[in-house]
Amino acid sequence: MKKIIMLLVSVFLSACQLQAQQAKQKRMLLLQIAALRTYVDYAAKGYKAVKSGLNFISDVKKGEVNLHSDYFTSLVSVNPKVKKYGRVAEIITLQIEIFKIYKNTLASLPQDDLFHGNELEYIERTFRRLVNSCDDNLDLLLLITTSTSLEMKDDERIERIDKLYEAAREDYSFCKKFSGEIKLLALSKAREKNDVKQAEVLLGL
């Protein structure tokens, strides 16, 4: 139960950090709150703590909770078996981690000043494709878990969620690997840059 509550707190903090983001990040914020609701359904004993956290967030960010309530209302009309499906929260968690890795990796590039021209364009283009793919998957997740207009049985909805979960895992794995490769290449470039400087000093250049 402690782990669940810690996870809930973590999701709340992530929601606060994304407050200033644009439309795509607002959808991610909405989905984080949806993940909270999923875990609340599983953790009845921890409900009071969660409720207190919600009240705190509501006080800090006036109006945000009203935005998320639209999601909760729409969940009422979908079979609880779908809305409580644990992988919904897992998908959201993976997407949040992808966004963090993407954001941190890109933020470090100008500071290091090691990538330029085609290399930098390739990195930005690759991350942009990944983030766009994640955004599409989040939109689809929202549709599957809220829309009653979709002519889908509950088992079909869960099957689609499973596919989105596998896609999220693949995207997360790629994101970590790609970011790791960038860091390794940056270290190599930094060493080369340092070697050149030392050689110039030795040669009196």
PDB file of C-alpha atoms in Angstrom:
ATOM      1  CA  MET A   1       0.000   0.000   0.000  1.00  0.00           C
ATOM      2  CA  LYS A   2       2.889   2.367   0.783  1.00  0.00           C
ATOM      3  CA  LYS A   3       4.238   1.780  -2.703  1.00  0.00           C
ATOM      4  CA  ILE A   4       0.869   2.627  -4.213  1.00  0.00           C
ATOM      5  CA  ILE A   5       0.610   5.851  -2.206  1.00  0.00           C
ATOM      6  CA  MET A   6       4.168   6.818  -3.185  1.00  0.00           C
ATOM      7  CA  LEU A   7       3.269   6.202  -6.815  1.00  0.00           C
ATOM      8  CA  LEU A   8       0.198   8.382  -6.420  1.00  0.00           C
ATOM      9  CA  VAL A   9       2.281  11.202  -4.952  1.00  0.00           C
ATOM     10  CA  SER A  10       4.759  10.860  -7.804  1.00  0.00           C
ATOM     11  CA  VAL A  11       1.989  11.181 -10.356  1.00  0.00           C
ATOM     12  CA  PHE A  12       0.624  14.257  -8.571  1.00  0.00           C
ATOM     13  CA  LEU A  13       4.039  15.923  -8.685  1.00  0.00           C
ATOM     14  CA  SER A  14       4.378  15.134 -12.366  1.00  0.00           C
ATOM     15  CA  ALA A  15       0.990  16.736 -12.962  1.00  0.00           C
ATOM     16  CA  CYS A  16       2.109  19.938 -11.260  1.00  0.00           C
ATOM     17  CA  GLN A  17       5.293  20.105 -13.315  1.00  0.00           C
ATOM     18  CA  LEU A  18       3.356  19.879 -16.574  1.00  0.00           C
ATOM     19  CA  GLN A  19       0.976  22.743 -15.738  1.00  0.00           C
ATOM     20  CA  ALA A  20       2.679  25.254 -18.014  1.00  0.00           C
ATOM     21  CA  GLN A  21       2.960  23.000 -21.058  1.00  0.00           C
ATOM     22  CA  GLN A  22       0.955  23.390 -24.256  1.00  0.00           C
ATOM     23  CA  ALA A  23      -2.014  21.389 -25.551  1.00  0.00           C
ATOM     24  CA  LYS A  24      -0.238  18.059 -25.943  1.00  0.00           C
ATOM     25  CA  GLN A  25       1.160  18.198 -22.433  1.00  0.00           C
ATOM     26  CA  LYS A  26      -2.264  19.150 -21.072  1.00  0.00           C
ATOM     27  CA  ARG A  27      -3.574  15.874 -22.435  1.00  0.00           C
ATOM     28  CA  MET A  28      -0.731  14.091 -20.665  1.00  0.00           C
ATOM     29  CA  LEU A  29      -1.678  15.908 -17.455  1.00  0.00           C
ATOM     30  CA  LEU A  30      -5.258  14.776 -17.857  1.00  0.00           C
ATOM     31  CA  LEU A  31      -4.110  11.212 -18.333  1.00  0.00           C
ATOM     32  CA  GLN A  32      -1.949  11.350 -15.220  1.00  0.00           C
ATOM     33  CA  ILE A  33      -5.003  12.244 -13.173  1.00  0.00           C
ATOM     34  CA  ALA A  34      -6.817   9.400 -14.890  1.00  0.00           C
ATOM     35  CA  ALA A  35      -4.018   7.093 -13.767  1.00  0.00           C
ATOM     36  CA  LEU A  36      -4.507   8.349 -10.249  1.00  0.00           C
ATOM     37  CA  ARG A  37      -8.171   7.451 -10.443  1.00  0.00           C
ATOM     38  CA  THR A  38      -7.283   3.956 -11.597  1.00  0.00           C
ATOM     39  CA  TYR A  39      -4.997   3.394  -8.628  1.00  0.00           C
ATOM     40  CA  VAL A  40      -7.517   4.918  -6.233  1.00  0.00           C
ATOM     41  CA  ASP A  41     -10.004   2.263  -7.324  1.00  0.00           C
ATOM     42  CA  TYR A  42      -7.448  -0.402  -6.405  1.00  0.00           C
ATOM     43  CA  ALA A  43      -6.370   1.167  -3.107  1.00  0.00           C
ATOM     44  CA  ALA A  44      -9.500   1.722  -1.022  1.00  0.00           C
ATOM     45  CA  LYS A  45      -7.549   1.857   2.237  1.00  0.00           C
ATOM     46  CA  GLY A  46      -5.425   4.689   0.934  1.00  0.00           C
ATOM     47  CA  TYR A  47      -8.365   6.687  -0.384  1.00  0.00           C
ATOM     48  CA  LYS A  48      -8.358   9.294   2.390  1.00  0.00           C
ATOM     49  CA  ALA A  49      -4.727  10.167   1.726  1.00  0.00           C
ATOM     50  CA  VAL A  50      -5.390  10.404  -1.983  1.00  0.00           C
ATOM     51  CA  LYS A  51      -8.458  12.558  -1.419  1.00  0.00           C
ATOM     52  CA  SER A  52      -6.417  14.929   0.725  1.00  0.00           C
ATOM     53  CA  GLY A  53      -3.858  15.134  -2.043  1.00  0.00           C
ATOM     54  CA  LEU A  54      -6.553  15.925  -4.575  1.00  0.00           C
ATOM     55  CA  ASN A  55      -7.887  18.702  -2.364  1.00  0.00           C
ATOM     56  CA  PHE A  56      -4.384  20.111  -2.022  1.00  0.00           C
ATOM     57  CA  ILE A  57      -3.815  20.077  -5.764  1.00  0.00           C
ATOM     58  CA  SER A  58      -7.219  21.683  -6.244  1.00  0.00           C
ATOM     59  CA  ASP A  59      -6.293  24.514  -3.883  1.00  0.00           C
ATOM     60  CA  VAL A  60      -2.960  25.083  -5.572  1.00  0.00           C
ATOM     61  CA  LYS A  61      -4.193  24.884  -9.152  1.00  0.00           C
ATOM     62  CA  LYS A  62      -7.663  26.398  -9.354  1.00  0.00           C
ATOM     63  CA  GLY A  63      -9.562  25.150 -12.339  1.00  0.00           C
ATOM     64  CA  GLU A  64      -7.346  22.195 -13.219  1.00  0.00           C
ATOM     65  CA  VAL A  65      -9.470  19.640 -11.407  1.00  0.00           C
ATOM     66  CA  ASN A  66     -12.537  20.821 -13.307  1.00  0.00           C
ATOM     67  CA  LEU A  67     -10.729  19.972 -16.526  1.00  0.00           C
ATOM     68  CA  HIS A  68      -9.968  16.471 -15.310  1.00  0.00           C
ATOM     69  CA  SER A  69     -13.521  15.921 -14.076  1.00  0.00           C
ATOM     70  CA  ASP A  70     -14.635  15.703 -17.704  1.00  0.00           C
ATOM     71  CA  TYR A  71     -12.556  12.553 -17.963  1.00  0.00           C
ATOM     72  CA  PHE A  72     -14.032  11.099 -14.795  1.00  0.00           C
ATOM     73  CA  THR A  73     -17.572  11.802 -15.974  1.00  0.00           C
ATOM     74  CA  SER A  74     -16.946  10.058 -19.270  1.00  0.00           C
ATOM     75  CA  LEU A  75     -15.479   7.053 -17.462  1.00  0.00           C
ATOM     76  CA  VAL A  76     -18.795   6.494 -15.699  1.00  0.00           C
ATOM     77  CA  SER A  77     -20.404   5.447 -18.966  1.00  0.00           C
ATOM     78  CA  VAL A  78     -17.705   2.876 -19.725  1.00  0.00           C
ATOM     79  CA  ASN A  79     -17.694  -0.572 -18.129  1.00  0.00           C
ATOM     80  CA  PRO A  80     -15.669  -0.488 -14.862  1.00  0.00           C
ATOM     81  CA  LYS A  81     -13.716  -3.494 -16.149  1.00  0.00           C
ATOM     82  CA  VAL A  82     -12.233  -1.146 -18.746  1.00  0.00           C
ATOM     83  CA  LYS A  83     -11.710   1.954 -16.629  1.00  0.00           C
ATOM     84  CA  LYS A  84     -10.043  -0.044 -13.821  1.00  0.00           C
ATOM     85  CA  TYR A  85      -7.766  -1.961 -16.179  1.00  0.00           C
ATOM     86  CA  GLY A  86      -4.302  -1.602 -14.669  1.00  0.00           C
ATOM     87  CA  ARG A  87      -2.478  -1.200 -17.956  1.00  0.00           C
ATOM     88  CA  VAL A  88      -4.159   2.146 -18.552  1.00  0.00           C
ATOM     89  CA  ALA A  89      -2.096   3.589 -15.706  1.00  0.00           C
ATOM     90  CA  GLU A  90       1.006   1.693 -16.859  1.00  0.00           C
ATOM     91  CA  ILE A  91       0.714   3.181 -20.346  1.00  0.00           C
ATOM     92  CA  ILE A  92       0.429   6.663 -18.902  1.00  0.00           C
ATOM     93  CA  THR A  93       3.447   6.119 -16.652  1.00  0.00           C
ATOM     94  CA  LEU A  94       5.556   4.953 -19.603  1.00  0.00           C
ATOM     95  CA  GLN A  95       4.486   7.942 -21.693  1.00  0.00           C
ATOM     96  CA  ILE A  96       5.411  10.326 -18.890  1.00  0.00           C
ATOM     97  CA  GLU A  97       8.856   8.733 -18.604  1.00  0.00           C
ATOM     98  CA  ILE A  98       9.360   9.008 -22.369  1.00  0.00           C
ATOM     99  CA  PHE A  99       8.521  12.694 -22.241  1.00  0.00           C
ATOM    100  CA  LYS A 100      10.954  13.257 -19.349  1.00  0.00           C
ATOM    101  CA  ILE A 101      13.809  11.473 -21.143  1.00  0.00           C
ATOM    102  CA  TYR A 102      13.108  13.373 -24.359  1.00  0.00           C
ATOM    103  CA  LYS A 103      12.954  16.716 -22.561  1.00  0.00           C
ATOM    104  CA  ASN A 104      16.112  16.162 -20.494  1.00  0.00           C
ATOM    105  CA  THR A 105      18.131  14.824 -23.421  1.00  0.00           C
ATOM    106  CA  LEU A 106      17.280  17.720 -25.726  1.00  0.00           C
ATOM    107  CA  ALA A 107      17.881  20.245 -22.941  1.00  0.00           C
ATOM    108  CA  SER A 108      21.441  18.963 -22.465  1.00  0.00           C
ATOM    109  CA  LEU A 109      22.462  19.293 -26.125  1.00  0.00           C
ATOM    110  CA  PRO A 110      22.859  23.094 -26.325  1.00  0.00           C
ATOM    111  CA  GLN A 111      24.702  23.122 -22.983  1.00  0.00           C
ATOM    112  CA  ASP A 112      27.249  20.543 -24.115  1.00  0.00           C
ATOM    113  CA  ASP A 113      27.658  22.204 -27.532  1.00  0.00           C
ATOM    114  CA  LEU A 114      28.813  18.922 -29.068  1.00  0.00           C
ATOM    115  CA  PHE A 115      26.181  18.308 -31.740  1.00  0.00           C
ATOM    116  CA  HIS A 116      25.637  20.549 -34.726  1.00  0.00           C
ATOM    117  CA  GLY A 117      24.118  20.575 -38.199  1.00  0.00           C
ATOM    118  CA  ASN A 118      22.848  17.244 -39.506  1.00  0.00           C
ATOM    119  CA  GLU A 119      23.545  15.406 -36.244  1.00  0.00           C
ATOM    120  CA  LEU A 120      21.420  17.795 -34.212  1.00  0.00           C
ATOM    121  CA  GLU A 121      18.657  17.791 -36.813  1.00  0.00           C
ATOM    122  CA  TYR A 122      18.589  13.982 -36.814  1.00  0.00           C
ATOM    123  CA  ILE A 123      18.302  13.812 -33.021  1.00  0.00           C
ATOM    124  CA  GLU A 124      15.510  16.386 -32.919  1.00  0.00           C
ATOM    125  CA  ARG A 125      13.670  14.757 -35.826  1.00  0.00           C
ATOM    126  CA  THR A 126      13.851  11.297 -34.230  1.00  0.00           C
ATOM    127  CA  PHE A 127      12.542  12.527 -30.894  1.00  0.00           C
ATOM    128  CA  ARG A 128       9.827  14.534 -32.635  1.00  0.00           C
ATOM    129  CA  ARG A 129       8.566  11.420 -34.428  1.00  0.00           C
ATOM    130  CA  LEU A 130       8.603   9.497 -31.154  1.00  0.00           C
ATOM    131  CA  VAL A 131       6.684  12.183 -29.260  1.00  0.00           C
ATOM    132  CA  ASN A 132       4.129  12.492 -32.062  1.00  0.00           C
ATOM    133  CA  SER A 133       3.612   8.731 -31.954  1.00  0.00           C
ATOM    134  CA  CYS A 134       3.127   8.870 -28.183  1.00  0.00           C
ATOM    135  CA  ASP A 135       0.644  11.697 -28.566  1.00  0.00           C
ATOM    136  CA  ASP A 136      -1.374   9.683 -31.071  1.00  0.00           C
ATOM    137  CA  ASN A 137      -1.394   6.708 -28.708  1.00  0.00           C
ATOM    138  CA  LEU A 138      -2.564   8.880 -25.819  1.00  0.00           C
ATOM    139  CA  ASP A 139      -5.396  10.256 -27.931  1.00  0.00           C
ATOM    140  CA  LEU A 140      -6.420   6.718 -28.813  1.00  0.00           C
ATOM    141  CA  LEU A 141      -6.238   5.662 -25.170  1.00  0.00           C
ATOM    142  CA  LEU A 142      -8.554   8.514 -24.222  1.00  0.00           C
ATOM    143  CA  LEU A 143     -10.968   7.502 -26.948  1.00  0.00           C
ATOM    144  CA  ILE A 144     -10.990   3.832 -25.963  1.00  0.00           C
ATOM    145  CA  THR A 145     -11.496   4.494 -22.255  1.00  0.00           C
ATOM    146  CA  THR A 146     -14.091   7.264 -22.505  1.00  0.00           C
ATOM    147  CA  SER A 147     -16.094   7.040 -25.704  1.00  0.00           C
ATOM    148  CA  THR A 148     -19.368   5.119 -25.736  1.00  0.00           C
ATOM    149  CA  SER A 149     -19.860   5.970 -29.399  1.00  0.00           C
ATOM    150  CA  LEU A 150     -17.202   3.429 -30.392  1.00  0.00           C
ATOM    151  CA  GLU A 151     -18.839   0.197 -31.470  1.00  0.00           C
ATOM    152  CA  MET A 152     -16.492  -1.933 -29.397  1.00  0.00           C
ATOM    153  CA  LYS A 153     -17.139  -4.602 -26.811  1.00  0.00           C
ATOM    154  CA  ASP A 154     -15.335  -4.260 -23.504  1.00  0.00           C
ATOM    155  CA  ASP A 155     -13.045  -7.179 -24.351  1.00  0.00           C
ATOM    156  CA  GLU A 156     -12.166  -5.416 -27.606  1.00  0.00           C
ATOM    157  CA  ARG A 157     -11.358  -2.229 -25.714  1.00  0.00           C
ATOM    158  CA  ILE A 158      -9.057  -4.166 -23.392  1.00  0.00           C
ATOM    159  CA  GLU A 159      -7.401  -5.836 -26.373  1.00  0.00           C
ATOM    160  CA  ARG A 160      -6.716  -2.413 -27.898  1.00  0.00           C
ATOM    161  CA  ILE A 161      -5.345  -1.195 -24.574  1.00  0.00           C
ATOM    162  CA  ASP A 162      -3.007  -4.218 -24.520  1.00  0.00           C
ATOM    163  CA  LYS A 163      -1.701  -3.235 -27.956  1.00  0.00           C
ATOM    164  CA  LEU A 164      -1.187   0.351 -26.820  1.00  0.00           C
ATOM    165  CA  TYR A 165       0.684  -0.977 -23.795  1.00  0.00           C
ATOM    166  CA  GLU A 166       3.051  -3.002 -25.987  1.00  0.00           C
ATOM    167  CA  ALA A 167       3.565   0.036 -28.223  1.00  0.00           C
ATOM    168  CA  ALA A 168       4.318   2.175 -25.163  1.00  0.00           C
ATOM    169  CA  ARG A 169       6.865  -0.375 -23.934  1.00  0.00           C
ATOM    170  CA  GLU A 170       8.581  -0.414 -27.318  1.00  0.00           C
ATOM    171  CA  ASP A 171       8.617   3.389 -27.478  1.00  0.00           C
ATOM    172  CA  TYR A 172      10.032   3.599 -23.955  1.00  0.00           C
ATOM    173  CA  SER A 173      12.722   1.012 -24.723  1.00  0.00           C
ATOM    174  CA  PHE A 174      13.716   2.863 -27.895  1.00  0.00           C
ATOM    175  CA  CYS A 175      13.716   6.210 -26.098  1.00  0.00           C
ATOM    176  CA  LYS A 176      16.046   4.936 -23.366  1.00  0.00           C
ATOM    177  CA  LYS A 177      18.359   3.284 -25.889  1.00  0.00           C
ATOM    178  CA  PHE A 178      18.457   6.320 -28.181  1.00  0.00           C
ATOM    179  CA  SER A 179      19.099   8.688 -25.284  1.00  0.00           C
ATOM    180  CA  GLY A 180      21.843   6.378 -24.007  1.00  0.00           C
ATOM    181  CA  GLU A 181      23.519   6.314 -27.418  1.00  0.00           C
ATOM    182  CA  ILE A 182      23.425  10.114 -27.544  1.00  0.00           C
ATOM    183  CA  LYS A 183      25.073  10.318 -24.121  1.00  0.00           C
ATOM    184  CA  LEU A 184      27.810   7.863 -25.124  1.00  0.00           C
ATOM    185  CA  LEU A 185      28.472   9.778 -28.323  1.00  0.00           C
ATOM    186  CA  ALA A 186      28.544  13.024 -26.357  1.00  0.00           C
ATOM    187  CA  LEU A 187      31.177  11.564 -24.009  1.00  0.00           C
ATOM    188  CA  SER A 188      33.269  10.482 -26.987  1.00  0.00           C
ATOM    189  CA  LYS A 189      32.985  13.920 -28.569  1.00  0.00           C
ATOM    190  CA  ALA A 190      33.884  15.588 -25.271  1.00  0.00           C
ATOM    191  CA  ARG A 191      37.025  13.452 -24.972  1.00  0.00           C
ATOM    192  CA  GLU A 192      38.048  14.277 -28.535  1.00  0.00           C
ATOM    193  CA  LYS A 193      37.432  17.959 -27.904  1.00  0.00           C
ATOM    194  CA  ASN A 194      39.537  17.832 -24.753  1.00  0.00           C
ATOM    195  CA  ASP A 195      42.334  15.939 -26.539  1.00  0.00           C
ATOM    196  CA  VAL A 196      42.440  18.596 -29.242  1.00  0.00           C
ATOM    197  CA  LYS A 197      42.683  21.363 -26.648  1.00  0.00           C
ATOM    198  CA  GLN A 198      45.515  19.588 -24.832  1.00  0.00           C
ATOM    199  CA  ALA A 199      47.364  19.036 -28.106  1.00  0.00           C
ATOM    200  CA  GLU A 200      47.011  22.717 -28.963  1.00  0.00           C
ATOM    201  CA  VAL A 201      48.435  23.667 -25.563  1.00  0.00           C
ATOM    202  CA  LEU A 202      51.400  21.321 -26.014  1.00  0.00           C
ATOM    203  CA  LEU A 203      52.057  22.683 -29.488  1.00  0.00           C
ATOM    204  CA  GLY A 204      51.669  26.253 -28.315  1.00  0.00           C
ATOM    205  CA  LEU A 205      48.800  26.937 -30.688  1.00  0.00           C
TER     206      LEU A 205
END
